[in-house]
PDB file of N, CA and C in Angstrom:
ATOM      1  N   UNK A 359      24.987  65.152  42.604  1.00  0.00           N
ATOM      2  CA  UNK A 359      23.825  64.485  42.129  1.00  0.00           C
ATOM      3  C   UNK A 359      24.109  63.941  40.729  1.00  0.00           C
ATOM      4  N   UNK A 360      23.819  62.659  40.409  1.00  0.00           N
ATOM      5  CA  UNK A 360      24.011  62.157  38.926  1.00  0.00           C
ATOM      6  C   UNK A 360      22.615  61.609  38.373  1.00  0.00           C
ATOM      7  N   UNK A 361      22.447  61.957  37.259  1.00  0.00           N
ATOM      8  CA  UNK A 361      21.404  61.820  36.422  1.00  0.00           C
ATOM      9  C   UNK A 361      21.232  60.844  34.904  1.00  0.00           C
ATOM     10  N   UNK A 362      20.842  60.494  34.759  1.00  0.00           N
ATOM     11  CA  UNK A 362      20.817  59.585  33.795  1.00  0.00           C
ATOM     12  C   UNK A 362      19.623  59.570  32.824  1.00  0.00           C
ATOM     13  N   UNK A 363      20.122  59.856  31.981  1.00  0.00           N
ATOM     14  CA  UNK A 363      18.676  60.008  30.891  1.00  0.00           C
ATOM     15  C   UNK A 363      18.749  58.543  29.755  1.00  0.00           C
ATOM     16  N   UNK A 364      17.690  58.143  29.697  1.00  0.00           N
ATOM     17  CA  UNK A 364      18.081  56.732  28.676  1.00  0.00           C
ATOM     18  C   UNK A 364      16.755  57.069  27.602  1.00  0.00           C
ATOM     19  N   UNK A 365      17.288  57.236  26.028  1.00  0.00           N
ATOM     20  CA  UNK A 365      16.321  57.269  24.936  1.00  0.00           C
ATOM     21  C   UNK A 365      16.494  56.431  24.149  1.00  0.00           C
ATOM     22  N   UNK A 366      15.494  56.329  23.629  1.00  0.00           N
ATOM     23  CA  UNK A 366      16.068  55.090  22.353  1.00  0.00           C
ATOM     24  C   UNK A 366      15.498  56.082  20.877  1.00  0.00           C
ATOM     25  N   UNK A 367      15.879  55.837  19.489  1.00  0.00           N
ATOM     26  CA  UNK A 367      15.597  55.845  18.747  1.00  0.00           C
ATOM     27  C   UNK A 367      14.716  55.156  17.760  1.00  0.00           C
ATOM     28  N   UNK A 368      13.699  54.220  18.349  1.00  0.00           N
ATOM     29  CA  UNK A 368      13.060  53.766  17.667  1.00  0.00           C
ATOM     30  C   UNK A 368      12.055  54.406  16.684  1.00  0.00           C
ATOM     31  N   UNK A 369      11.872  54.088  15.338  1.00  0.00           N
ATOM     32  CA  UNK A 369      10.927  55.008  14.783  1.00  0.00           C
ATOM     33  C   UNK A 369       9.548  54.353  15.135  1.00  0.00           C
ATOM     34  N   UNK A 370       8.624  55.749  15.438  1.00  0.00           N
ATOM     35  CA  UNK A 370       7.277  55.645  15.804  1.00  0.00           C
ATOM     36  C   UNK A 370       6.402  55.342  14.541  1.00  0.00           C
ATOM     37  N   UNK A 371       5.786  54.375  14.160  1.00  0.00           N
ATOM     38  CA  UNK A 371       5.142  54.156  13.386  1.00  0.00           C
ATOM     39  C   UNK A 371       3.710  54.906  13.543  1.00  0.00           C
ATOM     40  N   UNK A 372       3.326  56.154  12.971  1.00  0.00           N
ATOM     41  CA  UNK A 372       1.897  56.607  12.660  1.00  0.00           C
ATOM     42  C   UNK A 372       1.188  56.231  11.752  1.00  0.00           C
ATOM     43  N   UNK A 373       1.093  55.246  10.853  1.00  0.00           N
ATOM     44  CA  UNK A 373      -0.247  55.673   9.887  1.00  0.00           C
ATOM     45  C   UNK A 373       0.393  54.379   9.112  1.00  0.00           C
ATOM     46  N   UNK A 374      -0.454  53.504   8.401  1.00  0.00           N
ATOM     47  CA  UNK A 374      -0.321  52.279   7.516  1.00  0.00           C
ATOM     48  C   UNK A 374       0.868  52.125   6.489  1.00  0.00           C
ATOM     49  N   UNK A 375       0.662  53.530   5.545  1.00  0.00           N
ATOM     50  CA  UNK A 375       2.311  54.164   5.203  1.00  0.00           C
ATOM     51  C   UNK A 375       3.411  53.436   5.859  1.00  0.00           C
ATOM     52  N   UNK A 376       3.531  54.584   7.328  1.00  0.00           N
ATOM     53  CA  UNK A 376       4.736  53.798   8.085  1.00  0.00           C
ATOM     54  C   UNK A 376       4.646  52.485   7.636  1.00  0.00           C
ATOM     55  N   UNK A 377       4.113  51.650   8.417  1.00  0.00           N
ATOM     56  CA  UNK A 377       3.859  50.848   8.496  1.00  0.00           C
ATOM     57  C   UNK A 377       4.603  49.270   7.551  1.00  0.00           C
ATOM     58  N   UNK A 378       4.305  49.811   6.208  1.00  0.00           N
ATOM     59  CA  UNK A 378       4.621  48.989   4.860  1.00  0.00           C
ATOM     60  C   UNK A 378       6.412  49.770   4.826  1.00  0.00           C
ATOM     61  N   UNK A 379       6.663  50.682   5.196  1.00  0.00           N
ATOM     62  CA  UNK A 379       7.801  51.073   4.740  1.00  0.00           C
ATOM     63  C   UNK A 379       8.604  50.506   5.782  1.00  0.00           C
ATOM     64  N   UNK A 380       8.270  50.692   7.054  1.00  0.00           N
ATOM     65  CA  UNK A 380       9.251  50.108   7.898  1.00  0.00           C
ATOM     66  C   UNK A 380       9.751  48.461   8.179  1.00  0.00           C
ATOM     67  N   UNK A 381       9.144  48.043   7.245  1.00  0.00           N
ATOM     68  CA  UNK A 381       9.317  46.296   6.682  1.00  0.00           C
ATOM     69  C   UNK A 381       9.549  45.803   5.486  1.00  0.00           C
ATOM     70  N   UNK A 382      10.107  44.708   5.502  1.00  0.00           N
ATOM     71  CA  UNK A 382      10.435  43.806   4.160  1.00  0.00           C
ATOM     72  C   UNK A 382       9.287  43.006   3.857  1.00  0.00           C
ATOM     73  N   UNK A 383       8.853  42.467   3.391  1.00  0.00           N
ATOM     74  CA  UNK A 383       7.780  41.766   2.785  1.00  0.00           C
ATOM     75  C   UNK A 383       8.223  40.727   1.964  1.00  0.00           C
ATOM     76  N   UNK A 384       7.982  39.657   2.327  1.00  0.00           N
ATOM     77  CA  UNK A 384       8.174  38.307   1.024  1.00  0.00           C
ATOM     78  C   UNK A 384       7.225  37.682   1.010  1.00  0.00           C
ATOM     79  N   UNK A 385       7.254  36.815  -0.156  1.00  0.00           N
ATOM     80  CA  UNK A 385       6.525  35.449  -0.522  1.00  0.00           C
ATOM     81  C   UNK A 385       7.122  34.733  -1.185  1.00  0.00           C
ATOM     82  N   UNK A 386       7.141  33.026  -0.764  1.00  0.00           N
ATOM     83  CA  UNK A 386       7.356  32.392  -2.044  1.00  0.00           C
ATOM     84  C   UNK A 386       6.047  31.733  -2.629  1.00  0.00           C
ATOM     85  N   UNK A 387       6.056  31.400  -3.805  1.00  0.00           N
ATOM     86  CA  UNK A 387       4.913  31.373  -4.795  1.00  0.00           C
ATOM     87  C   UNK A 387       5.160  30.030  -4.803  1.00  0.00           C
ATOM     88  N   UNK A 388       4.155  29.082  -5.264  1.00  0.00           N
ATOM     89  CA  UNK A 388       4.065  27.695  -5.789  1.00  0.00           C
ATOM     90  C   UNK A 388       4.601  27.394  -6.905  1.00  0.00           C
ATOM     91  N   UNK A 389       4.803  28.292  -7.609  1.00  0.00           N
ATOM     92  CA  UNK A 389       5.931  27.905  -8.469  1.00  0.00           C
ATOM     93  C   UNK A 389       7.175  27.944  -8.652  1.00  0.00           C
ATOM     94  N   UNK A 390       7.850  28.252  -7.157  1.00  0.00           N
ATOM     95  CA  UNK A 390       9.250  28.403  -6.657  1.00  0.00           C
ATOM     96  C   UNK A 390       9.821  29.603  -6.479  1.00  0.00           C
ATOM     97  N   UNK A 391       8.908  30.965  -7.082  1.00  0.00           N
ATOM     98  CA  UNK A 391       9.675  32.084  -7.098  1.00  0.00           C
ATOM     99  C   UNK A 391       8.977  32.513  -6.439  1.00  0.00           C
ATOM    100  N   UNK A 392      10.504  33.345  -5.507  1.00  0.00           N
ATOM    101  CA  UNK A 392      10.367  34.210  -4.581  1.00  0.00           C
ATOM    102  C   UNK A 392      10.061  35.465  -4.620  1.00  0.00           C
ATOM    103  N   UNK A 393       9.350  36.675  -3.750  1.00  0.00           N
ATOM    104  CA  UNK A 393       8.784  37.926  -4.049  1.00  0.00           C
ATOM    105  C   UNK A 393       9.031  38.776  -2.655  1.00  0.00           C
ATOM    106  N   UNK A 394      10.004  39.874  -3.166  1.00  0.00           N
ATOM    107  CA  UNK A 394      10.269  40.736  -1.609  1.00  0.00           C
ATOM    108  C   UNK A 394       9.589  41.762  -2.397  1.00  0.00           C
ATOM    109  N   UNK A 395       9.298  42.497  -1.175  1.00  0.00           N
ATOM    110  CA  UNK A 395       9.165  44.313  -1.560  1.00  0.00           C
ATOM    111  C   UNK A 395       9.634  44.866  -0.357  1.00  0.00           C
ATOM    112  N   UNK A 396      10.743  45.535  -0.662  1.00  0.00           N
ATOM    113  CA  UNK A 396      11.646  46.420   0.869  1.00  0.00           C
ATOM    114  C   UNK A 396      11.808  48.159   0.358  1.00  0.00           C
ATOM    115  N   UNK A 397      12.089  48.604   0.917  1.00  0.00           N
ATOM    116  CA  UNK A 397      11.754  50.185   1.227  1.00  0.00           C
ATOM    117  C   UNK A 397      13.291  50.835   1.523  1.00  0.00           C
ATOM    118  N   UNK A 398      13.722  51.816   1.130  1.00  0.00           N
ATOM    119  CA  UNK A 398      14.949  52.884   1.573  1.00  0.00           C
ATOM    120  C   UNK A 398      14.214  54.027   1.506  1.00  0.00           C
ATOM    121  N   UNK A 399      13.741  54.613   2.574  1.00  0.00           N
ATOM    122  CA  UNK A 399      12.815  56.331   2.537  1.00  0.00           C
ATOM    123  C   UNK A 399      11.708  55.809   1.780  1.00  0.00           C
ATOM    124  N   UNK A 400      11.701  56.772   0.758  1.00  0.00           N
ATOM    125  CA  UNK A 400      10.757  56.844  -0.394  1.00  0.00           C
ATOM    126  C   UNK A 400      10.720  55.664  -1.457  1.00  0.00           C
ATOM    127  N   UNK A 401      11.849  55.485  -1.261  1.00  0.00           N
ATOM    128  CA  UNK A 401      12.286  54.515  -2.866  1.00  0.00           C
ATOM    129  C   UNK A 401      11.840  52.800  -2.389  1.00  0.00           C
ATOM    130  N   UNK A 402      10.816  52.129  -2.935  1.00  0.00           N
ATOM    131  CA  UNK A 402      10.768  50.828  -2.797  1.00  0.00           C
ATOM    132  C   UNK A 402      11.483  49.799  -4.252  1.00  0.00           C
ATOM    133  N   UNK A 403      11.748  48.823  -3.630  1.00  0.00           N
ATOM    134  CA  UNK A 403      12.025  47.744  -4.484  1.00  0.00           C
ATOM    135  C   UNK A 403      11.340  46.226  -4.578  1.00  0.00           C
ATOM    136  N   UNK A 404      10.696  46.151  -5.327  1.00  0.00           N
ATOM    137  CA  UNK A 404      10.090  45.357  -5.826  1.00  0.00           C
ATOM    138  C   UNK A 404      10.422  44.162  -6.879  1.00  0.00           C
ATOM    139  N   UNK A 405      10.902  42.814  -6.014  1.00  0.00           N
ATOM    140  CA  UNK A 405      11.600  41.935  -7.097  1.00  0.00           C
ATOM    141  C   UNK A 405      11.046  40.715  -6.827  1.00  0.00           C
ATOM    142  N   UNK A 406      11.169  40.197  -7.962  1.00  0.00           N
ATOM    143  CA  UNK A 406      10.736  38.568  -8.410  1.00  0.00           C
ATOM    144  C   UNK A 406      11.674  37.729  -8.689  1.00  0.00           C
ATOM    145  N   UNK A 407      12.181  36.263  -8.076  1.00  0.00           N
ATOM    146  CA  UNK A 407      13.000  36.143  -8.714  1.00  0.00           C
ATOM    147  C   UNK A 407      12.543  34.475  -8.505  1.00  0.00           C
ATOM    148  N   UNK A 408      13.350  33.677 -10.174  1.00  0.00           N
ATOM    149  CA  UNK A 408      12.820  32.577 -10.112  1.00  0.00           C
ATOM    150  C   UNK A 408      13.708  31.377  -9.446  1.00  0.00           C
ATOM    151  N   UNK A 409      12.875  30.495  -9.351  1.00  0.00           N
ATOM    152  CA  UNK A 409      13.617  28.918  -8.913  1.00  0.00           C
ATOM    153  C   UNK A 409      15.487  29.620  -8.551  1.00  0.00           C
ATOM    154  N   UNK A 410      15.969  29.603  -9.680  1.00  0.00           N
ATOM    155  CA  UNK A 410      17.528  29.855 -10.219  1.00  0.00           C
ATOM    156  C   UNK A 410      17.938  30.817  -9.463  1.00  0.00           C
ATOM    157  N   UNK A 411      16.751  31.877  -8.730  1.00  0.00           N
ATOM    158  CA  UNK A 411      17.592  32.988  -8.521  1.00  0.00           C
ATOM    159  C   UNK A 411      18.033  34.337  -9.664  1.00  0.00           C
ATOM    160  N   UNK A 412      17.557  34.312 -10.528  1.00  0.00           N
ATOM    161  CA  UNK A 412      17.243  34.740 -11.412  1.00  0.00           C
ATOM    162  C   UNK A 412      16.151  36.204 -11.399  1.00  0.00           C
ATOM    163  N   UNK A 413      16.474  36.840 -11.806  1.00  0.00           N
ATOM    164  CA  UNK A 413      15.442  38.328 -11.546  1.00  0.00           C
ATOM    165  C   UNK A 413      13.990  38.072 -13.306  1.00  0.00           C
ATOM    166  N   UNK A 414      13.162  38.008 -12.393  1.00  0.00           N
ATOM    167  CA  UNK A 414      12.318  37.368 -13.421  1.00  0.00           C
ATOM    168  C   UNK A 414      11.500  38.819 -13.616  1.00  0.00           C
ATOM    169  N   UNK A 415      11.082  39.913 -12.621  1.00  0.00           N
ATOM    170  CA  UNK A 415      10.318  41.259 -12.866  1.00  0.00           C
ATOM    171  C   UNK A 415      11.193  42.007 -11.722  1.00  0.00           C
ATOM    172  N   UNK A 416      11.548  43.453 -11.984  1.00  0.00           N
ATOM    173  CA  UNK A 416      12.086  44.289 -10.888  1.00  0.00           C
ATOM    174  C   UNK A 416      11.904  45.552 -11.039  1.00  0.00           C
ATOM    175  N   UNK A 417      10.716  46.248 -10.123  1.00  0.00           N
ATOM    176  CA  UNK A 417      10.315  47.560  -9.898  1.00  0.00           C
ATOM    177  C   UNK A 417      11.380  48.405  -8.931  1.00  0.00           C
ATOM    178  N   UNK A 418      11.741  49.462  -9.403  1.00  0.00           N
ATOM    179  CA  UNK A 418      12.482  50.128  -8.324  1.00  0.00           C
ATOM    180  C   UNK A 418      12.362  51.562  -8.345  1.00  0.00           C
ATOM    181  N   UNK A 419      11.712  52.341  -7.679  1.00  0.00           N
ATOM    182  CA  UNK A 419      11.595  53.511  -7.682  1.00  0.00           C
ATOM    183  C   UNK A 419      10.701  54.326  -6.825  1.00  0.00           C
ATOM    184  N   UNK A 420      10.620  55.659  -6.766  1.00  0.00           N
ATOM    185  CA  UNK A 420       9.855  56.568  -5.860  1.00  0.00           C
ATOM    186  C   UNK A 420       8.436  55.816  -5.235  1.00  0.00           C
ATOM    187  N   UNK A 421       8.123  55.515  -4.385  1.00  0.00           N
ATOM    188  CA  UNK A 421       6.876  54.932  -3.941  1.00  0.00           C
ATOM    189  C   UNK A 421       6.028  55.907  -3.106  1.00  0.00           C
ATOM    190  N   UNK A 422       4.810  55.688  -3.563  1.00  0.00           N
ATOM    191  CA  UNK A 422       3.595  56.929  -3.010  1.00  0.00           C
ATOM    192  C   UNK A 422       2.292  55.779  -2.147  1.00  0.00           C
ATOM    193  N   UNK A 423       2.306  55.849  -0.947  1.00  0.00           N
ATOM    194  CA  UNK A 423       1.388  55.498  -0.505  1.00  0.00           C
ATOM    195  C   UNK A 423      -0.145  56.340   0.242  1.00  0.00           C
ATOM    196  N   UNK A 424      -1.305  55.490  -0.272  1.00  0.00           N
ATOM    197  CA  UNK A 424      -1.962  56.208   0.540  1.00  0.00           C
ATOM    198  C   UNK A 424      -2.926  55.203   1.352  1.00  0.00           C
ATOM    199  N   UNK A 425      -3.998  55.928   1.298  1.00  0.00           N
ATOM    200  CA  UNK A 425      -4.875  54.921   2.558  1.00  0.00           C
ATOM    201  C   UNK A 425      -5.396  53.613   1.850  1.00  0.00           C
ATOM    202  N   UNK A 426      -5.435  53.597   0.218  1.00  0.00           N
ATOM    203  CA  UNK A 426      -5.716  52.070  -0.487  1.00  0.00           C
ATOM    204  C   UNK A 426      -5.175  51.814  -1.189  1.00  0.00           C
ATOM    205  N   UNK A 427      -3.943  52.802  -1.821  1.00  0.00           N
ATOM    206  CA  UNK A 427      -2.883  52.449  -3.178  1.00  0.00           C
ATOM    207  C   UNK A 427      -1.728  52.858  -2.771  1.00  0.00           C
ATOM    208  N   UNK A 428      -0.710  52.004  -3.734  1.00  0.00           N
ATOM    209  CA  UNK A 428       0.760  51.949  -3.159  1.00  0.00           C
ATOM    210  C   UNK A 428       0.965  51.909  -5.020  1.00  0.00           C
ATOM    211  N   UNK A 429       1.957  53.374  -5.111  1.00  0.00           N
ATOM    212  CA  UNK A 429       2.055  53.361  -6.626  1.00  0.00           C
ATOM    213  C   UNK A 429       3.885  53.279  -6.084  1.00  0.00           C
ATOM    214  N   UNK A 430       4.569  52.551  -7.650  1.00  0.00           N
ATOM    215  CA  UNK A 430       5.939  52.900  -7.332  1.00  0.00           C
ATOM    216  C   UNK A 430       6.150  53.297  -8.967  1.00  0.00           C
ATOM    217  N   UNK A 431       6.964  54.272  -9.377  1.00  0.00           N
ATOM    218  CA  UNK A 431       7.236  54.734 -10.294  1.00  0.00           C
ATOM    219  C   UNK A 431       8.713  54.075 -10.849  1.00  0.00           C
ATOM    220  N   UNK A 432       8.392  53.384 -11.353  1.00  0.00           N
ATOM    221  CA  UNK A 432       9.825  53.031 -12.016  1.00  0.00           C
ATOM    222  C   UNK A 432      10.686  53.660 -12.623  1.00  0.00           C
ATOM    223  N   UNK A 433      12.098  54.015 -12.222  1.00  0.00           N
ATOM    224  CA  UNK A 433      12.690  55.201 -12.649  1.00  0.00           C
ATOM    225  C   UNK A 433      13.692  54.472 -13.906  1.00  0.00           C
ATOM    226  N   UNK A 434      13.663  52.643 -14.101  1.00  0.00           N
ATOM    227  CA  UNK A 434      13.868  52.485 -15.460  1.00  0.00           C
ATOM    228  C   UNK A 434      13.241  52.232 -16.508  1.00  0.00           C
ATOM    229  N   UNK A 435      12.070  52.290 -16.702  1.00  0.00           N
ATOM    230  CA  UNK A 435      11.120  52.127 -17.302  1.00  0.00           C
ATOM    231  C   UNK A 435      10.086  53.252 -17.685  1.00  0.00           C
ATOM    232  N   UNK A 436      10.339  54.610 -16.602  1.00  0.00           N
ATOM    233  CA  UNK A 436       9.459  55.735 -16.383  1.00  0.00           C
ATOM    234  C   UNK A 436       8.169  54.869 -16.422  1.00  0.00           C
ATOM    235  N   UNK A 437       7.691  54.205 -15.928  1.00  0.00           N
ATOM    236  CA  UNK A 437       6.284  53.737 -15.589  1.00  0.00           C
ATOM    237  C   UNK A 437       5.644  53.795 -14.544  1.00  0.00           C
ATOM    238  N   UNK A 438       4.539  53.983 -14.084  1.00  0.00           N
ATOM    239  CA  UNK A 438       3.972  53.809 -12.722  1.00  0.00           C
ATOM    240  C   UNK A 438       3.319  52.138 -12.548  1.00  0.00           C
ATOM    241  N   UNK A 439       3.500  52.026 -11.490  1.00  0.00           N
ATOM    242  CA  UNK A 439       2.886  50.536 -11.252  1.00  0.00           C
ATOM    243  C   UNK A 439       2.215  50.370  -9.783  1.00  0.00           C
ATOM    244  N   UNK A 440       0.903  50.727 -10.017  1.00  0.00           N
ATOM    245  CA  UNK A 440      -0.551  50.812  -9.012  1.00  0.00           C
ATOM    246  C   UNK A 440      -0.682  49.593  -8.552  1.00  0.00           C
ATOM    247  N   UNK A 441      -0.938  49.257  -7.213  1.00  0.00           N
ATOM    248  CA  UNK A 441      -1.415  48.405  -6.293  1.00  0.00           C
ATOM    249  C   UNK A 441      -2.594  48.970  -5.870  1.00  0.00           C
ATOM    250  N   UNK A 442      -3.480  48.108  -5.499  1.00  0.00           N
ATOM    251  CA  UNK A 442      -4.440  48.336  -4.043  1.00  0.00           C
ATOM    252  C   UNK A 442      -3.595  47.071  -2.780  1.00  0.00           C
ATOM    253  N   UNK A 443      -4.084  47.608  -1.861  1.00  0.00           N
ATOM    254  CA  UNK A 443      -3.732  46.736  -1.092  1.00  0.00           C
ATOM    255  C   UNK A 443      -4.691  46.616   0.567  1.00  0.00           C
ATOM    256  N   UNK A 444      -4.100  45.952   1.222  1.00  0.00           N
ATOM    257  CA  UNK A 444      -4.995  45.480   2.317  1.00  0.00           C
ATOM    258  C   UNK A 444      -3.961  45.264   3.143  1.00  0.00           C
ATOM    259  N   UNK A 445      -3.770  45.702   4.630  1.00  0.00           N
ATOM    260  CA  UNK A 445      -2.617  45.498   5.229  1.00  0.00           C
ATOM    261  C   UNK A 445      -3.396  44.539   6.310  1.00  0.00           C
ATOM    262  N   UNK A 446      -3.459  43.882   7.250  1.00  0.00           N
ATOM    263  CA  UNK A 446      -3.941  43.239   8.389  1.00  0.00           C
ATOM    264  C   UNK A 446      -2.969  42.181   9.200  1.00  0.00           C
ATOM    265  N   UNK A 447      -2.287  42.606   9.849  1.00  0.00           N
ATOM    266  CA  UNK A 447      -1.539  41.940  10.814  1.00  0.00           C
ATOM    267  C   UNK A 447      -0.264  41.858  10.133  1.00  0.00           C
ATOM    268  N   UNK A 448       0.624  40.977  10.041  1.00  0.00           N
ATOM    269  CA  UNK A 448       1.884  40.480   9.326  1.00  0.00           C
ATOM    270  C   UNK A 448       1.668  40.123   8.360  1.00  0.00           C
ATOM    271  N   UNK A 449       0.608  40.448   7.270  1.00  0.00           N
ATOM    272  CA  UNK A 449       0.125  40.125   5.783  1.00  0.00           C
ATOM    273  C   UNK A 449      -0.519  41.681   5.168  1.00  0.00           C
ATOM    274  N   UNK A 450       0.294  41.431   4.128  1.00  0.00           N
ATOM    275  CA  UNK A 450       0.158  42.671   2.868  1.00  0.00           C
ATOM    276  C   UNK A 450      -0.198  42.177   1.437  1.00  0.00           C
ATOM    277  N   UNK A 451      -1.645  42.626   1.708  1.00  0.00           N
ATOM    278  CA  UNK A 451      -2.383  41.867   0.211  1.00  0.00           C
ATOM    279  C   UNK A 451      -2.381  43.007  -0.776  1.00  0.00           C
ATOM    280  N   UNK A 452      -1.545  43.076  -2.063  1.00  0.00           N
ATOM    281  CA  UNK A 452      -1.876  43.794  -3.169  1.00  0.00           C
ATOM    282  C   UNK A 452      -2.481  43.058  -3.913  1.00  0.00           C
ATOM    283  N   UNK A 453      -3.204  44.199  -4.852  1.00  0.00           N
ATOM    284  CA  UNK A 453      -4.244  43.569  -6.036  1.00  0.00           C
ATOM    285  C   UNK A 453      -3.821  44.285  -7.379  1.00  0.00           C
ATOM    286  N   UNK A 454      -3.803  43.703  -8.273  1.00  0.00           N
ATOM    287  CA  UNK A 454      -3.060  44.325  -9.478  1.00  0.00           C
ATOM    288  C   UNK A 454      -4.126  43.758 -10.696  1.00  0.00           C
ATOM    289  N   UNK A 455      -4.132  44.344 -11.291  1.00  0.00           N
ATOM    290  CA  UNK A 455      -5.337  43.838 -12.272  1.00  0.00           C
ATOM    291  C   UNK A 455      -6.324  42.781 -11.826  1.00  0.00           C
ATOM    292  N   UNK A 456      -5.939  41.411 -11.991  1.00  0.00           N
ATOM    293  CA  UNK A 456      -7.405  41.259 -11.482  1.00  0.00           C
ATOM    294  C   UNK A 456      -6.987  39.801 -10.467  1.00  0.00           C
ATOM    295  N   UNK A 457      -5.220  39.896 -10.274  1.00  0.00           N
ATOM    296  CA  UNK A 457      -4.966  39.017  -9.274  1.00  0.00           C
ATOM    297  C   UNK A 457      -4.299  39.690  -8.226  1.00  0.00           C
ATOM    298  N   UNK A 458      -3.754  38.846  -7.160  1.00  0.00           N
ATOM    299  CA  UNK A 458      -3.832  38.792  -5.874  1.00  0.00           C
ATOM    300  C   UNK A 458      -2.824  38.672  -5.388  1.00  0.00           C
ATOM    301  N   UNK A 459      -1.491  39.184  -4.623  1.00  0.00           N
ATOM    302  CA  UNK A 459      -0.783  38.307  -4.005  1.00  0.00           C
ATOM    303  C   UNK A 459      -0.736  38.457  -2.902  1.00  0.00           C
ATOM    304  N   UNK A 460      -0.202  37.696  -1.660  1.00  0.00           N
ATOM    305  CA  UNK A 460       0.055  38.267  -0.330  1.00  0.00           C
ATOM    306  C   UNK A 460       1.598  38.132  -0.040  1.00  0.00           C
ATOM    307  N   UNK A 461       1.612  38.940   0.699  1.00  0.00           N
ATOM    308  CA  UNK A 461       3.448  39.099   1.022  1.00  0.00           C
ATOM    309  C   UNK A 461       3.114  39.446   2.786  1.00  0.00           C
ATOM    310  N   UNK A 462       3.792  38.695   3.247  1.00  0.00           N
ATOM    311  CA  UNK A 462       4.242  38.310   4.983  1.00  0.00           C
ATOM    312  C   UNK A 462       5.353  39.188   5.254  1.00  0.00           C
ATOM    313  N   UNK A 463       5.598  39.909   6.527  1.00  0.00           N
ATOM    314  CA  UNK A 463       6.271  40.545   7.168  1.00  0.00           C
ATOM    315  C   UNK A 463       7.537  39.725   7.571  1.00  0.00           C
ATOM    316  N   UNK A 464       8.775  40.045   7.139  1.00  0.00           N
ATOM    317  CA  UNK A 464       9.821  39.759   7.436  1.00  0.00           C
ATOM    318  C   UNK A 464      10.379  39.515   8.731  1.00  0.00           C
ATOM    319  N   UNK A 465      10.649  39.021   9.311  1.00  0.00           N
ATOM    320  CA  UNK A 465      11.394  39.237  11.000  1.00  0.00           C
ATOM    321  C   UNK A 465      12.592  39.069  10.688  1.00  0.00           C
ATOM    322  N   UNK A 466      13.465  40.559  10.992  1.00  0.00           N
ATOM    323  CA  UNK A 466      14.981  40.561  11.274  1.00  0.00           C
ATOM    324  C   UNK A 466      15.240  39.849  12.445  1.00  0.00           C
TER     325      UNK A 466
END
């Protein structure tokens, strides 16, 4: 008798968390610069970069999500840097003081 078992490893996304971590996120802005936020585990990265290519702002560190804030602690700066956000479909709206951006889901 031969048997065959077939699994895959896909990770199961539970909870909005997952969700933001298991994707890249970009935007480009009207003023030419581009905006990712991508994820390794815990640790997100958060970069801006202009026209040139050029690193114009870059957050990188421990990231804490919960059900309305996405903090990432910058481990060069020792700073925290608070989002709210809004997830709905292939769009991730953070709010940061008193503007807005949206960042679109990447497709590998």
């Amino acid at each position: 008798m031969l048997i065959i078992i077939i699994s895959s490893c896909t990770p199961v996304v539970k909870n909005t968390a997952d969700e933001i971590r298991r994707n890249v996120w970009s935007a480009e802005l009207k003023s030419g610069e581009c905006v990712t936020l991508d994820f390794k585990e815990d640790d997100a990265l958060f970069k801006i970069l202009s026209k040139n290519k050029k690193t114009v702002l870059k957050i990188k560190g421990l990231c804490i999500i919960d059900k309305k804030k996405m903090m990432i602690f910058d481990s060069t700066d020792k700073e925290n840097y608070v989002f709210d956000y809004k997830l709905k479909d292939d769009k991730l709206k953070l709010f940061y003081d008193s503007g807005e951006l949206t960042l679109v889901r990447k497709i590998n």
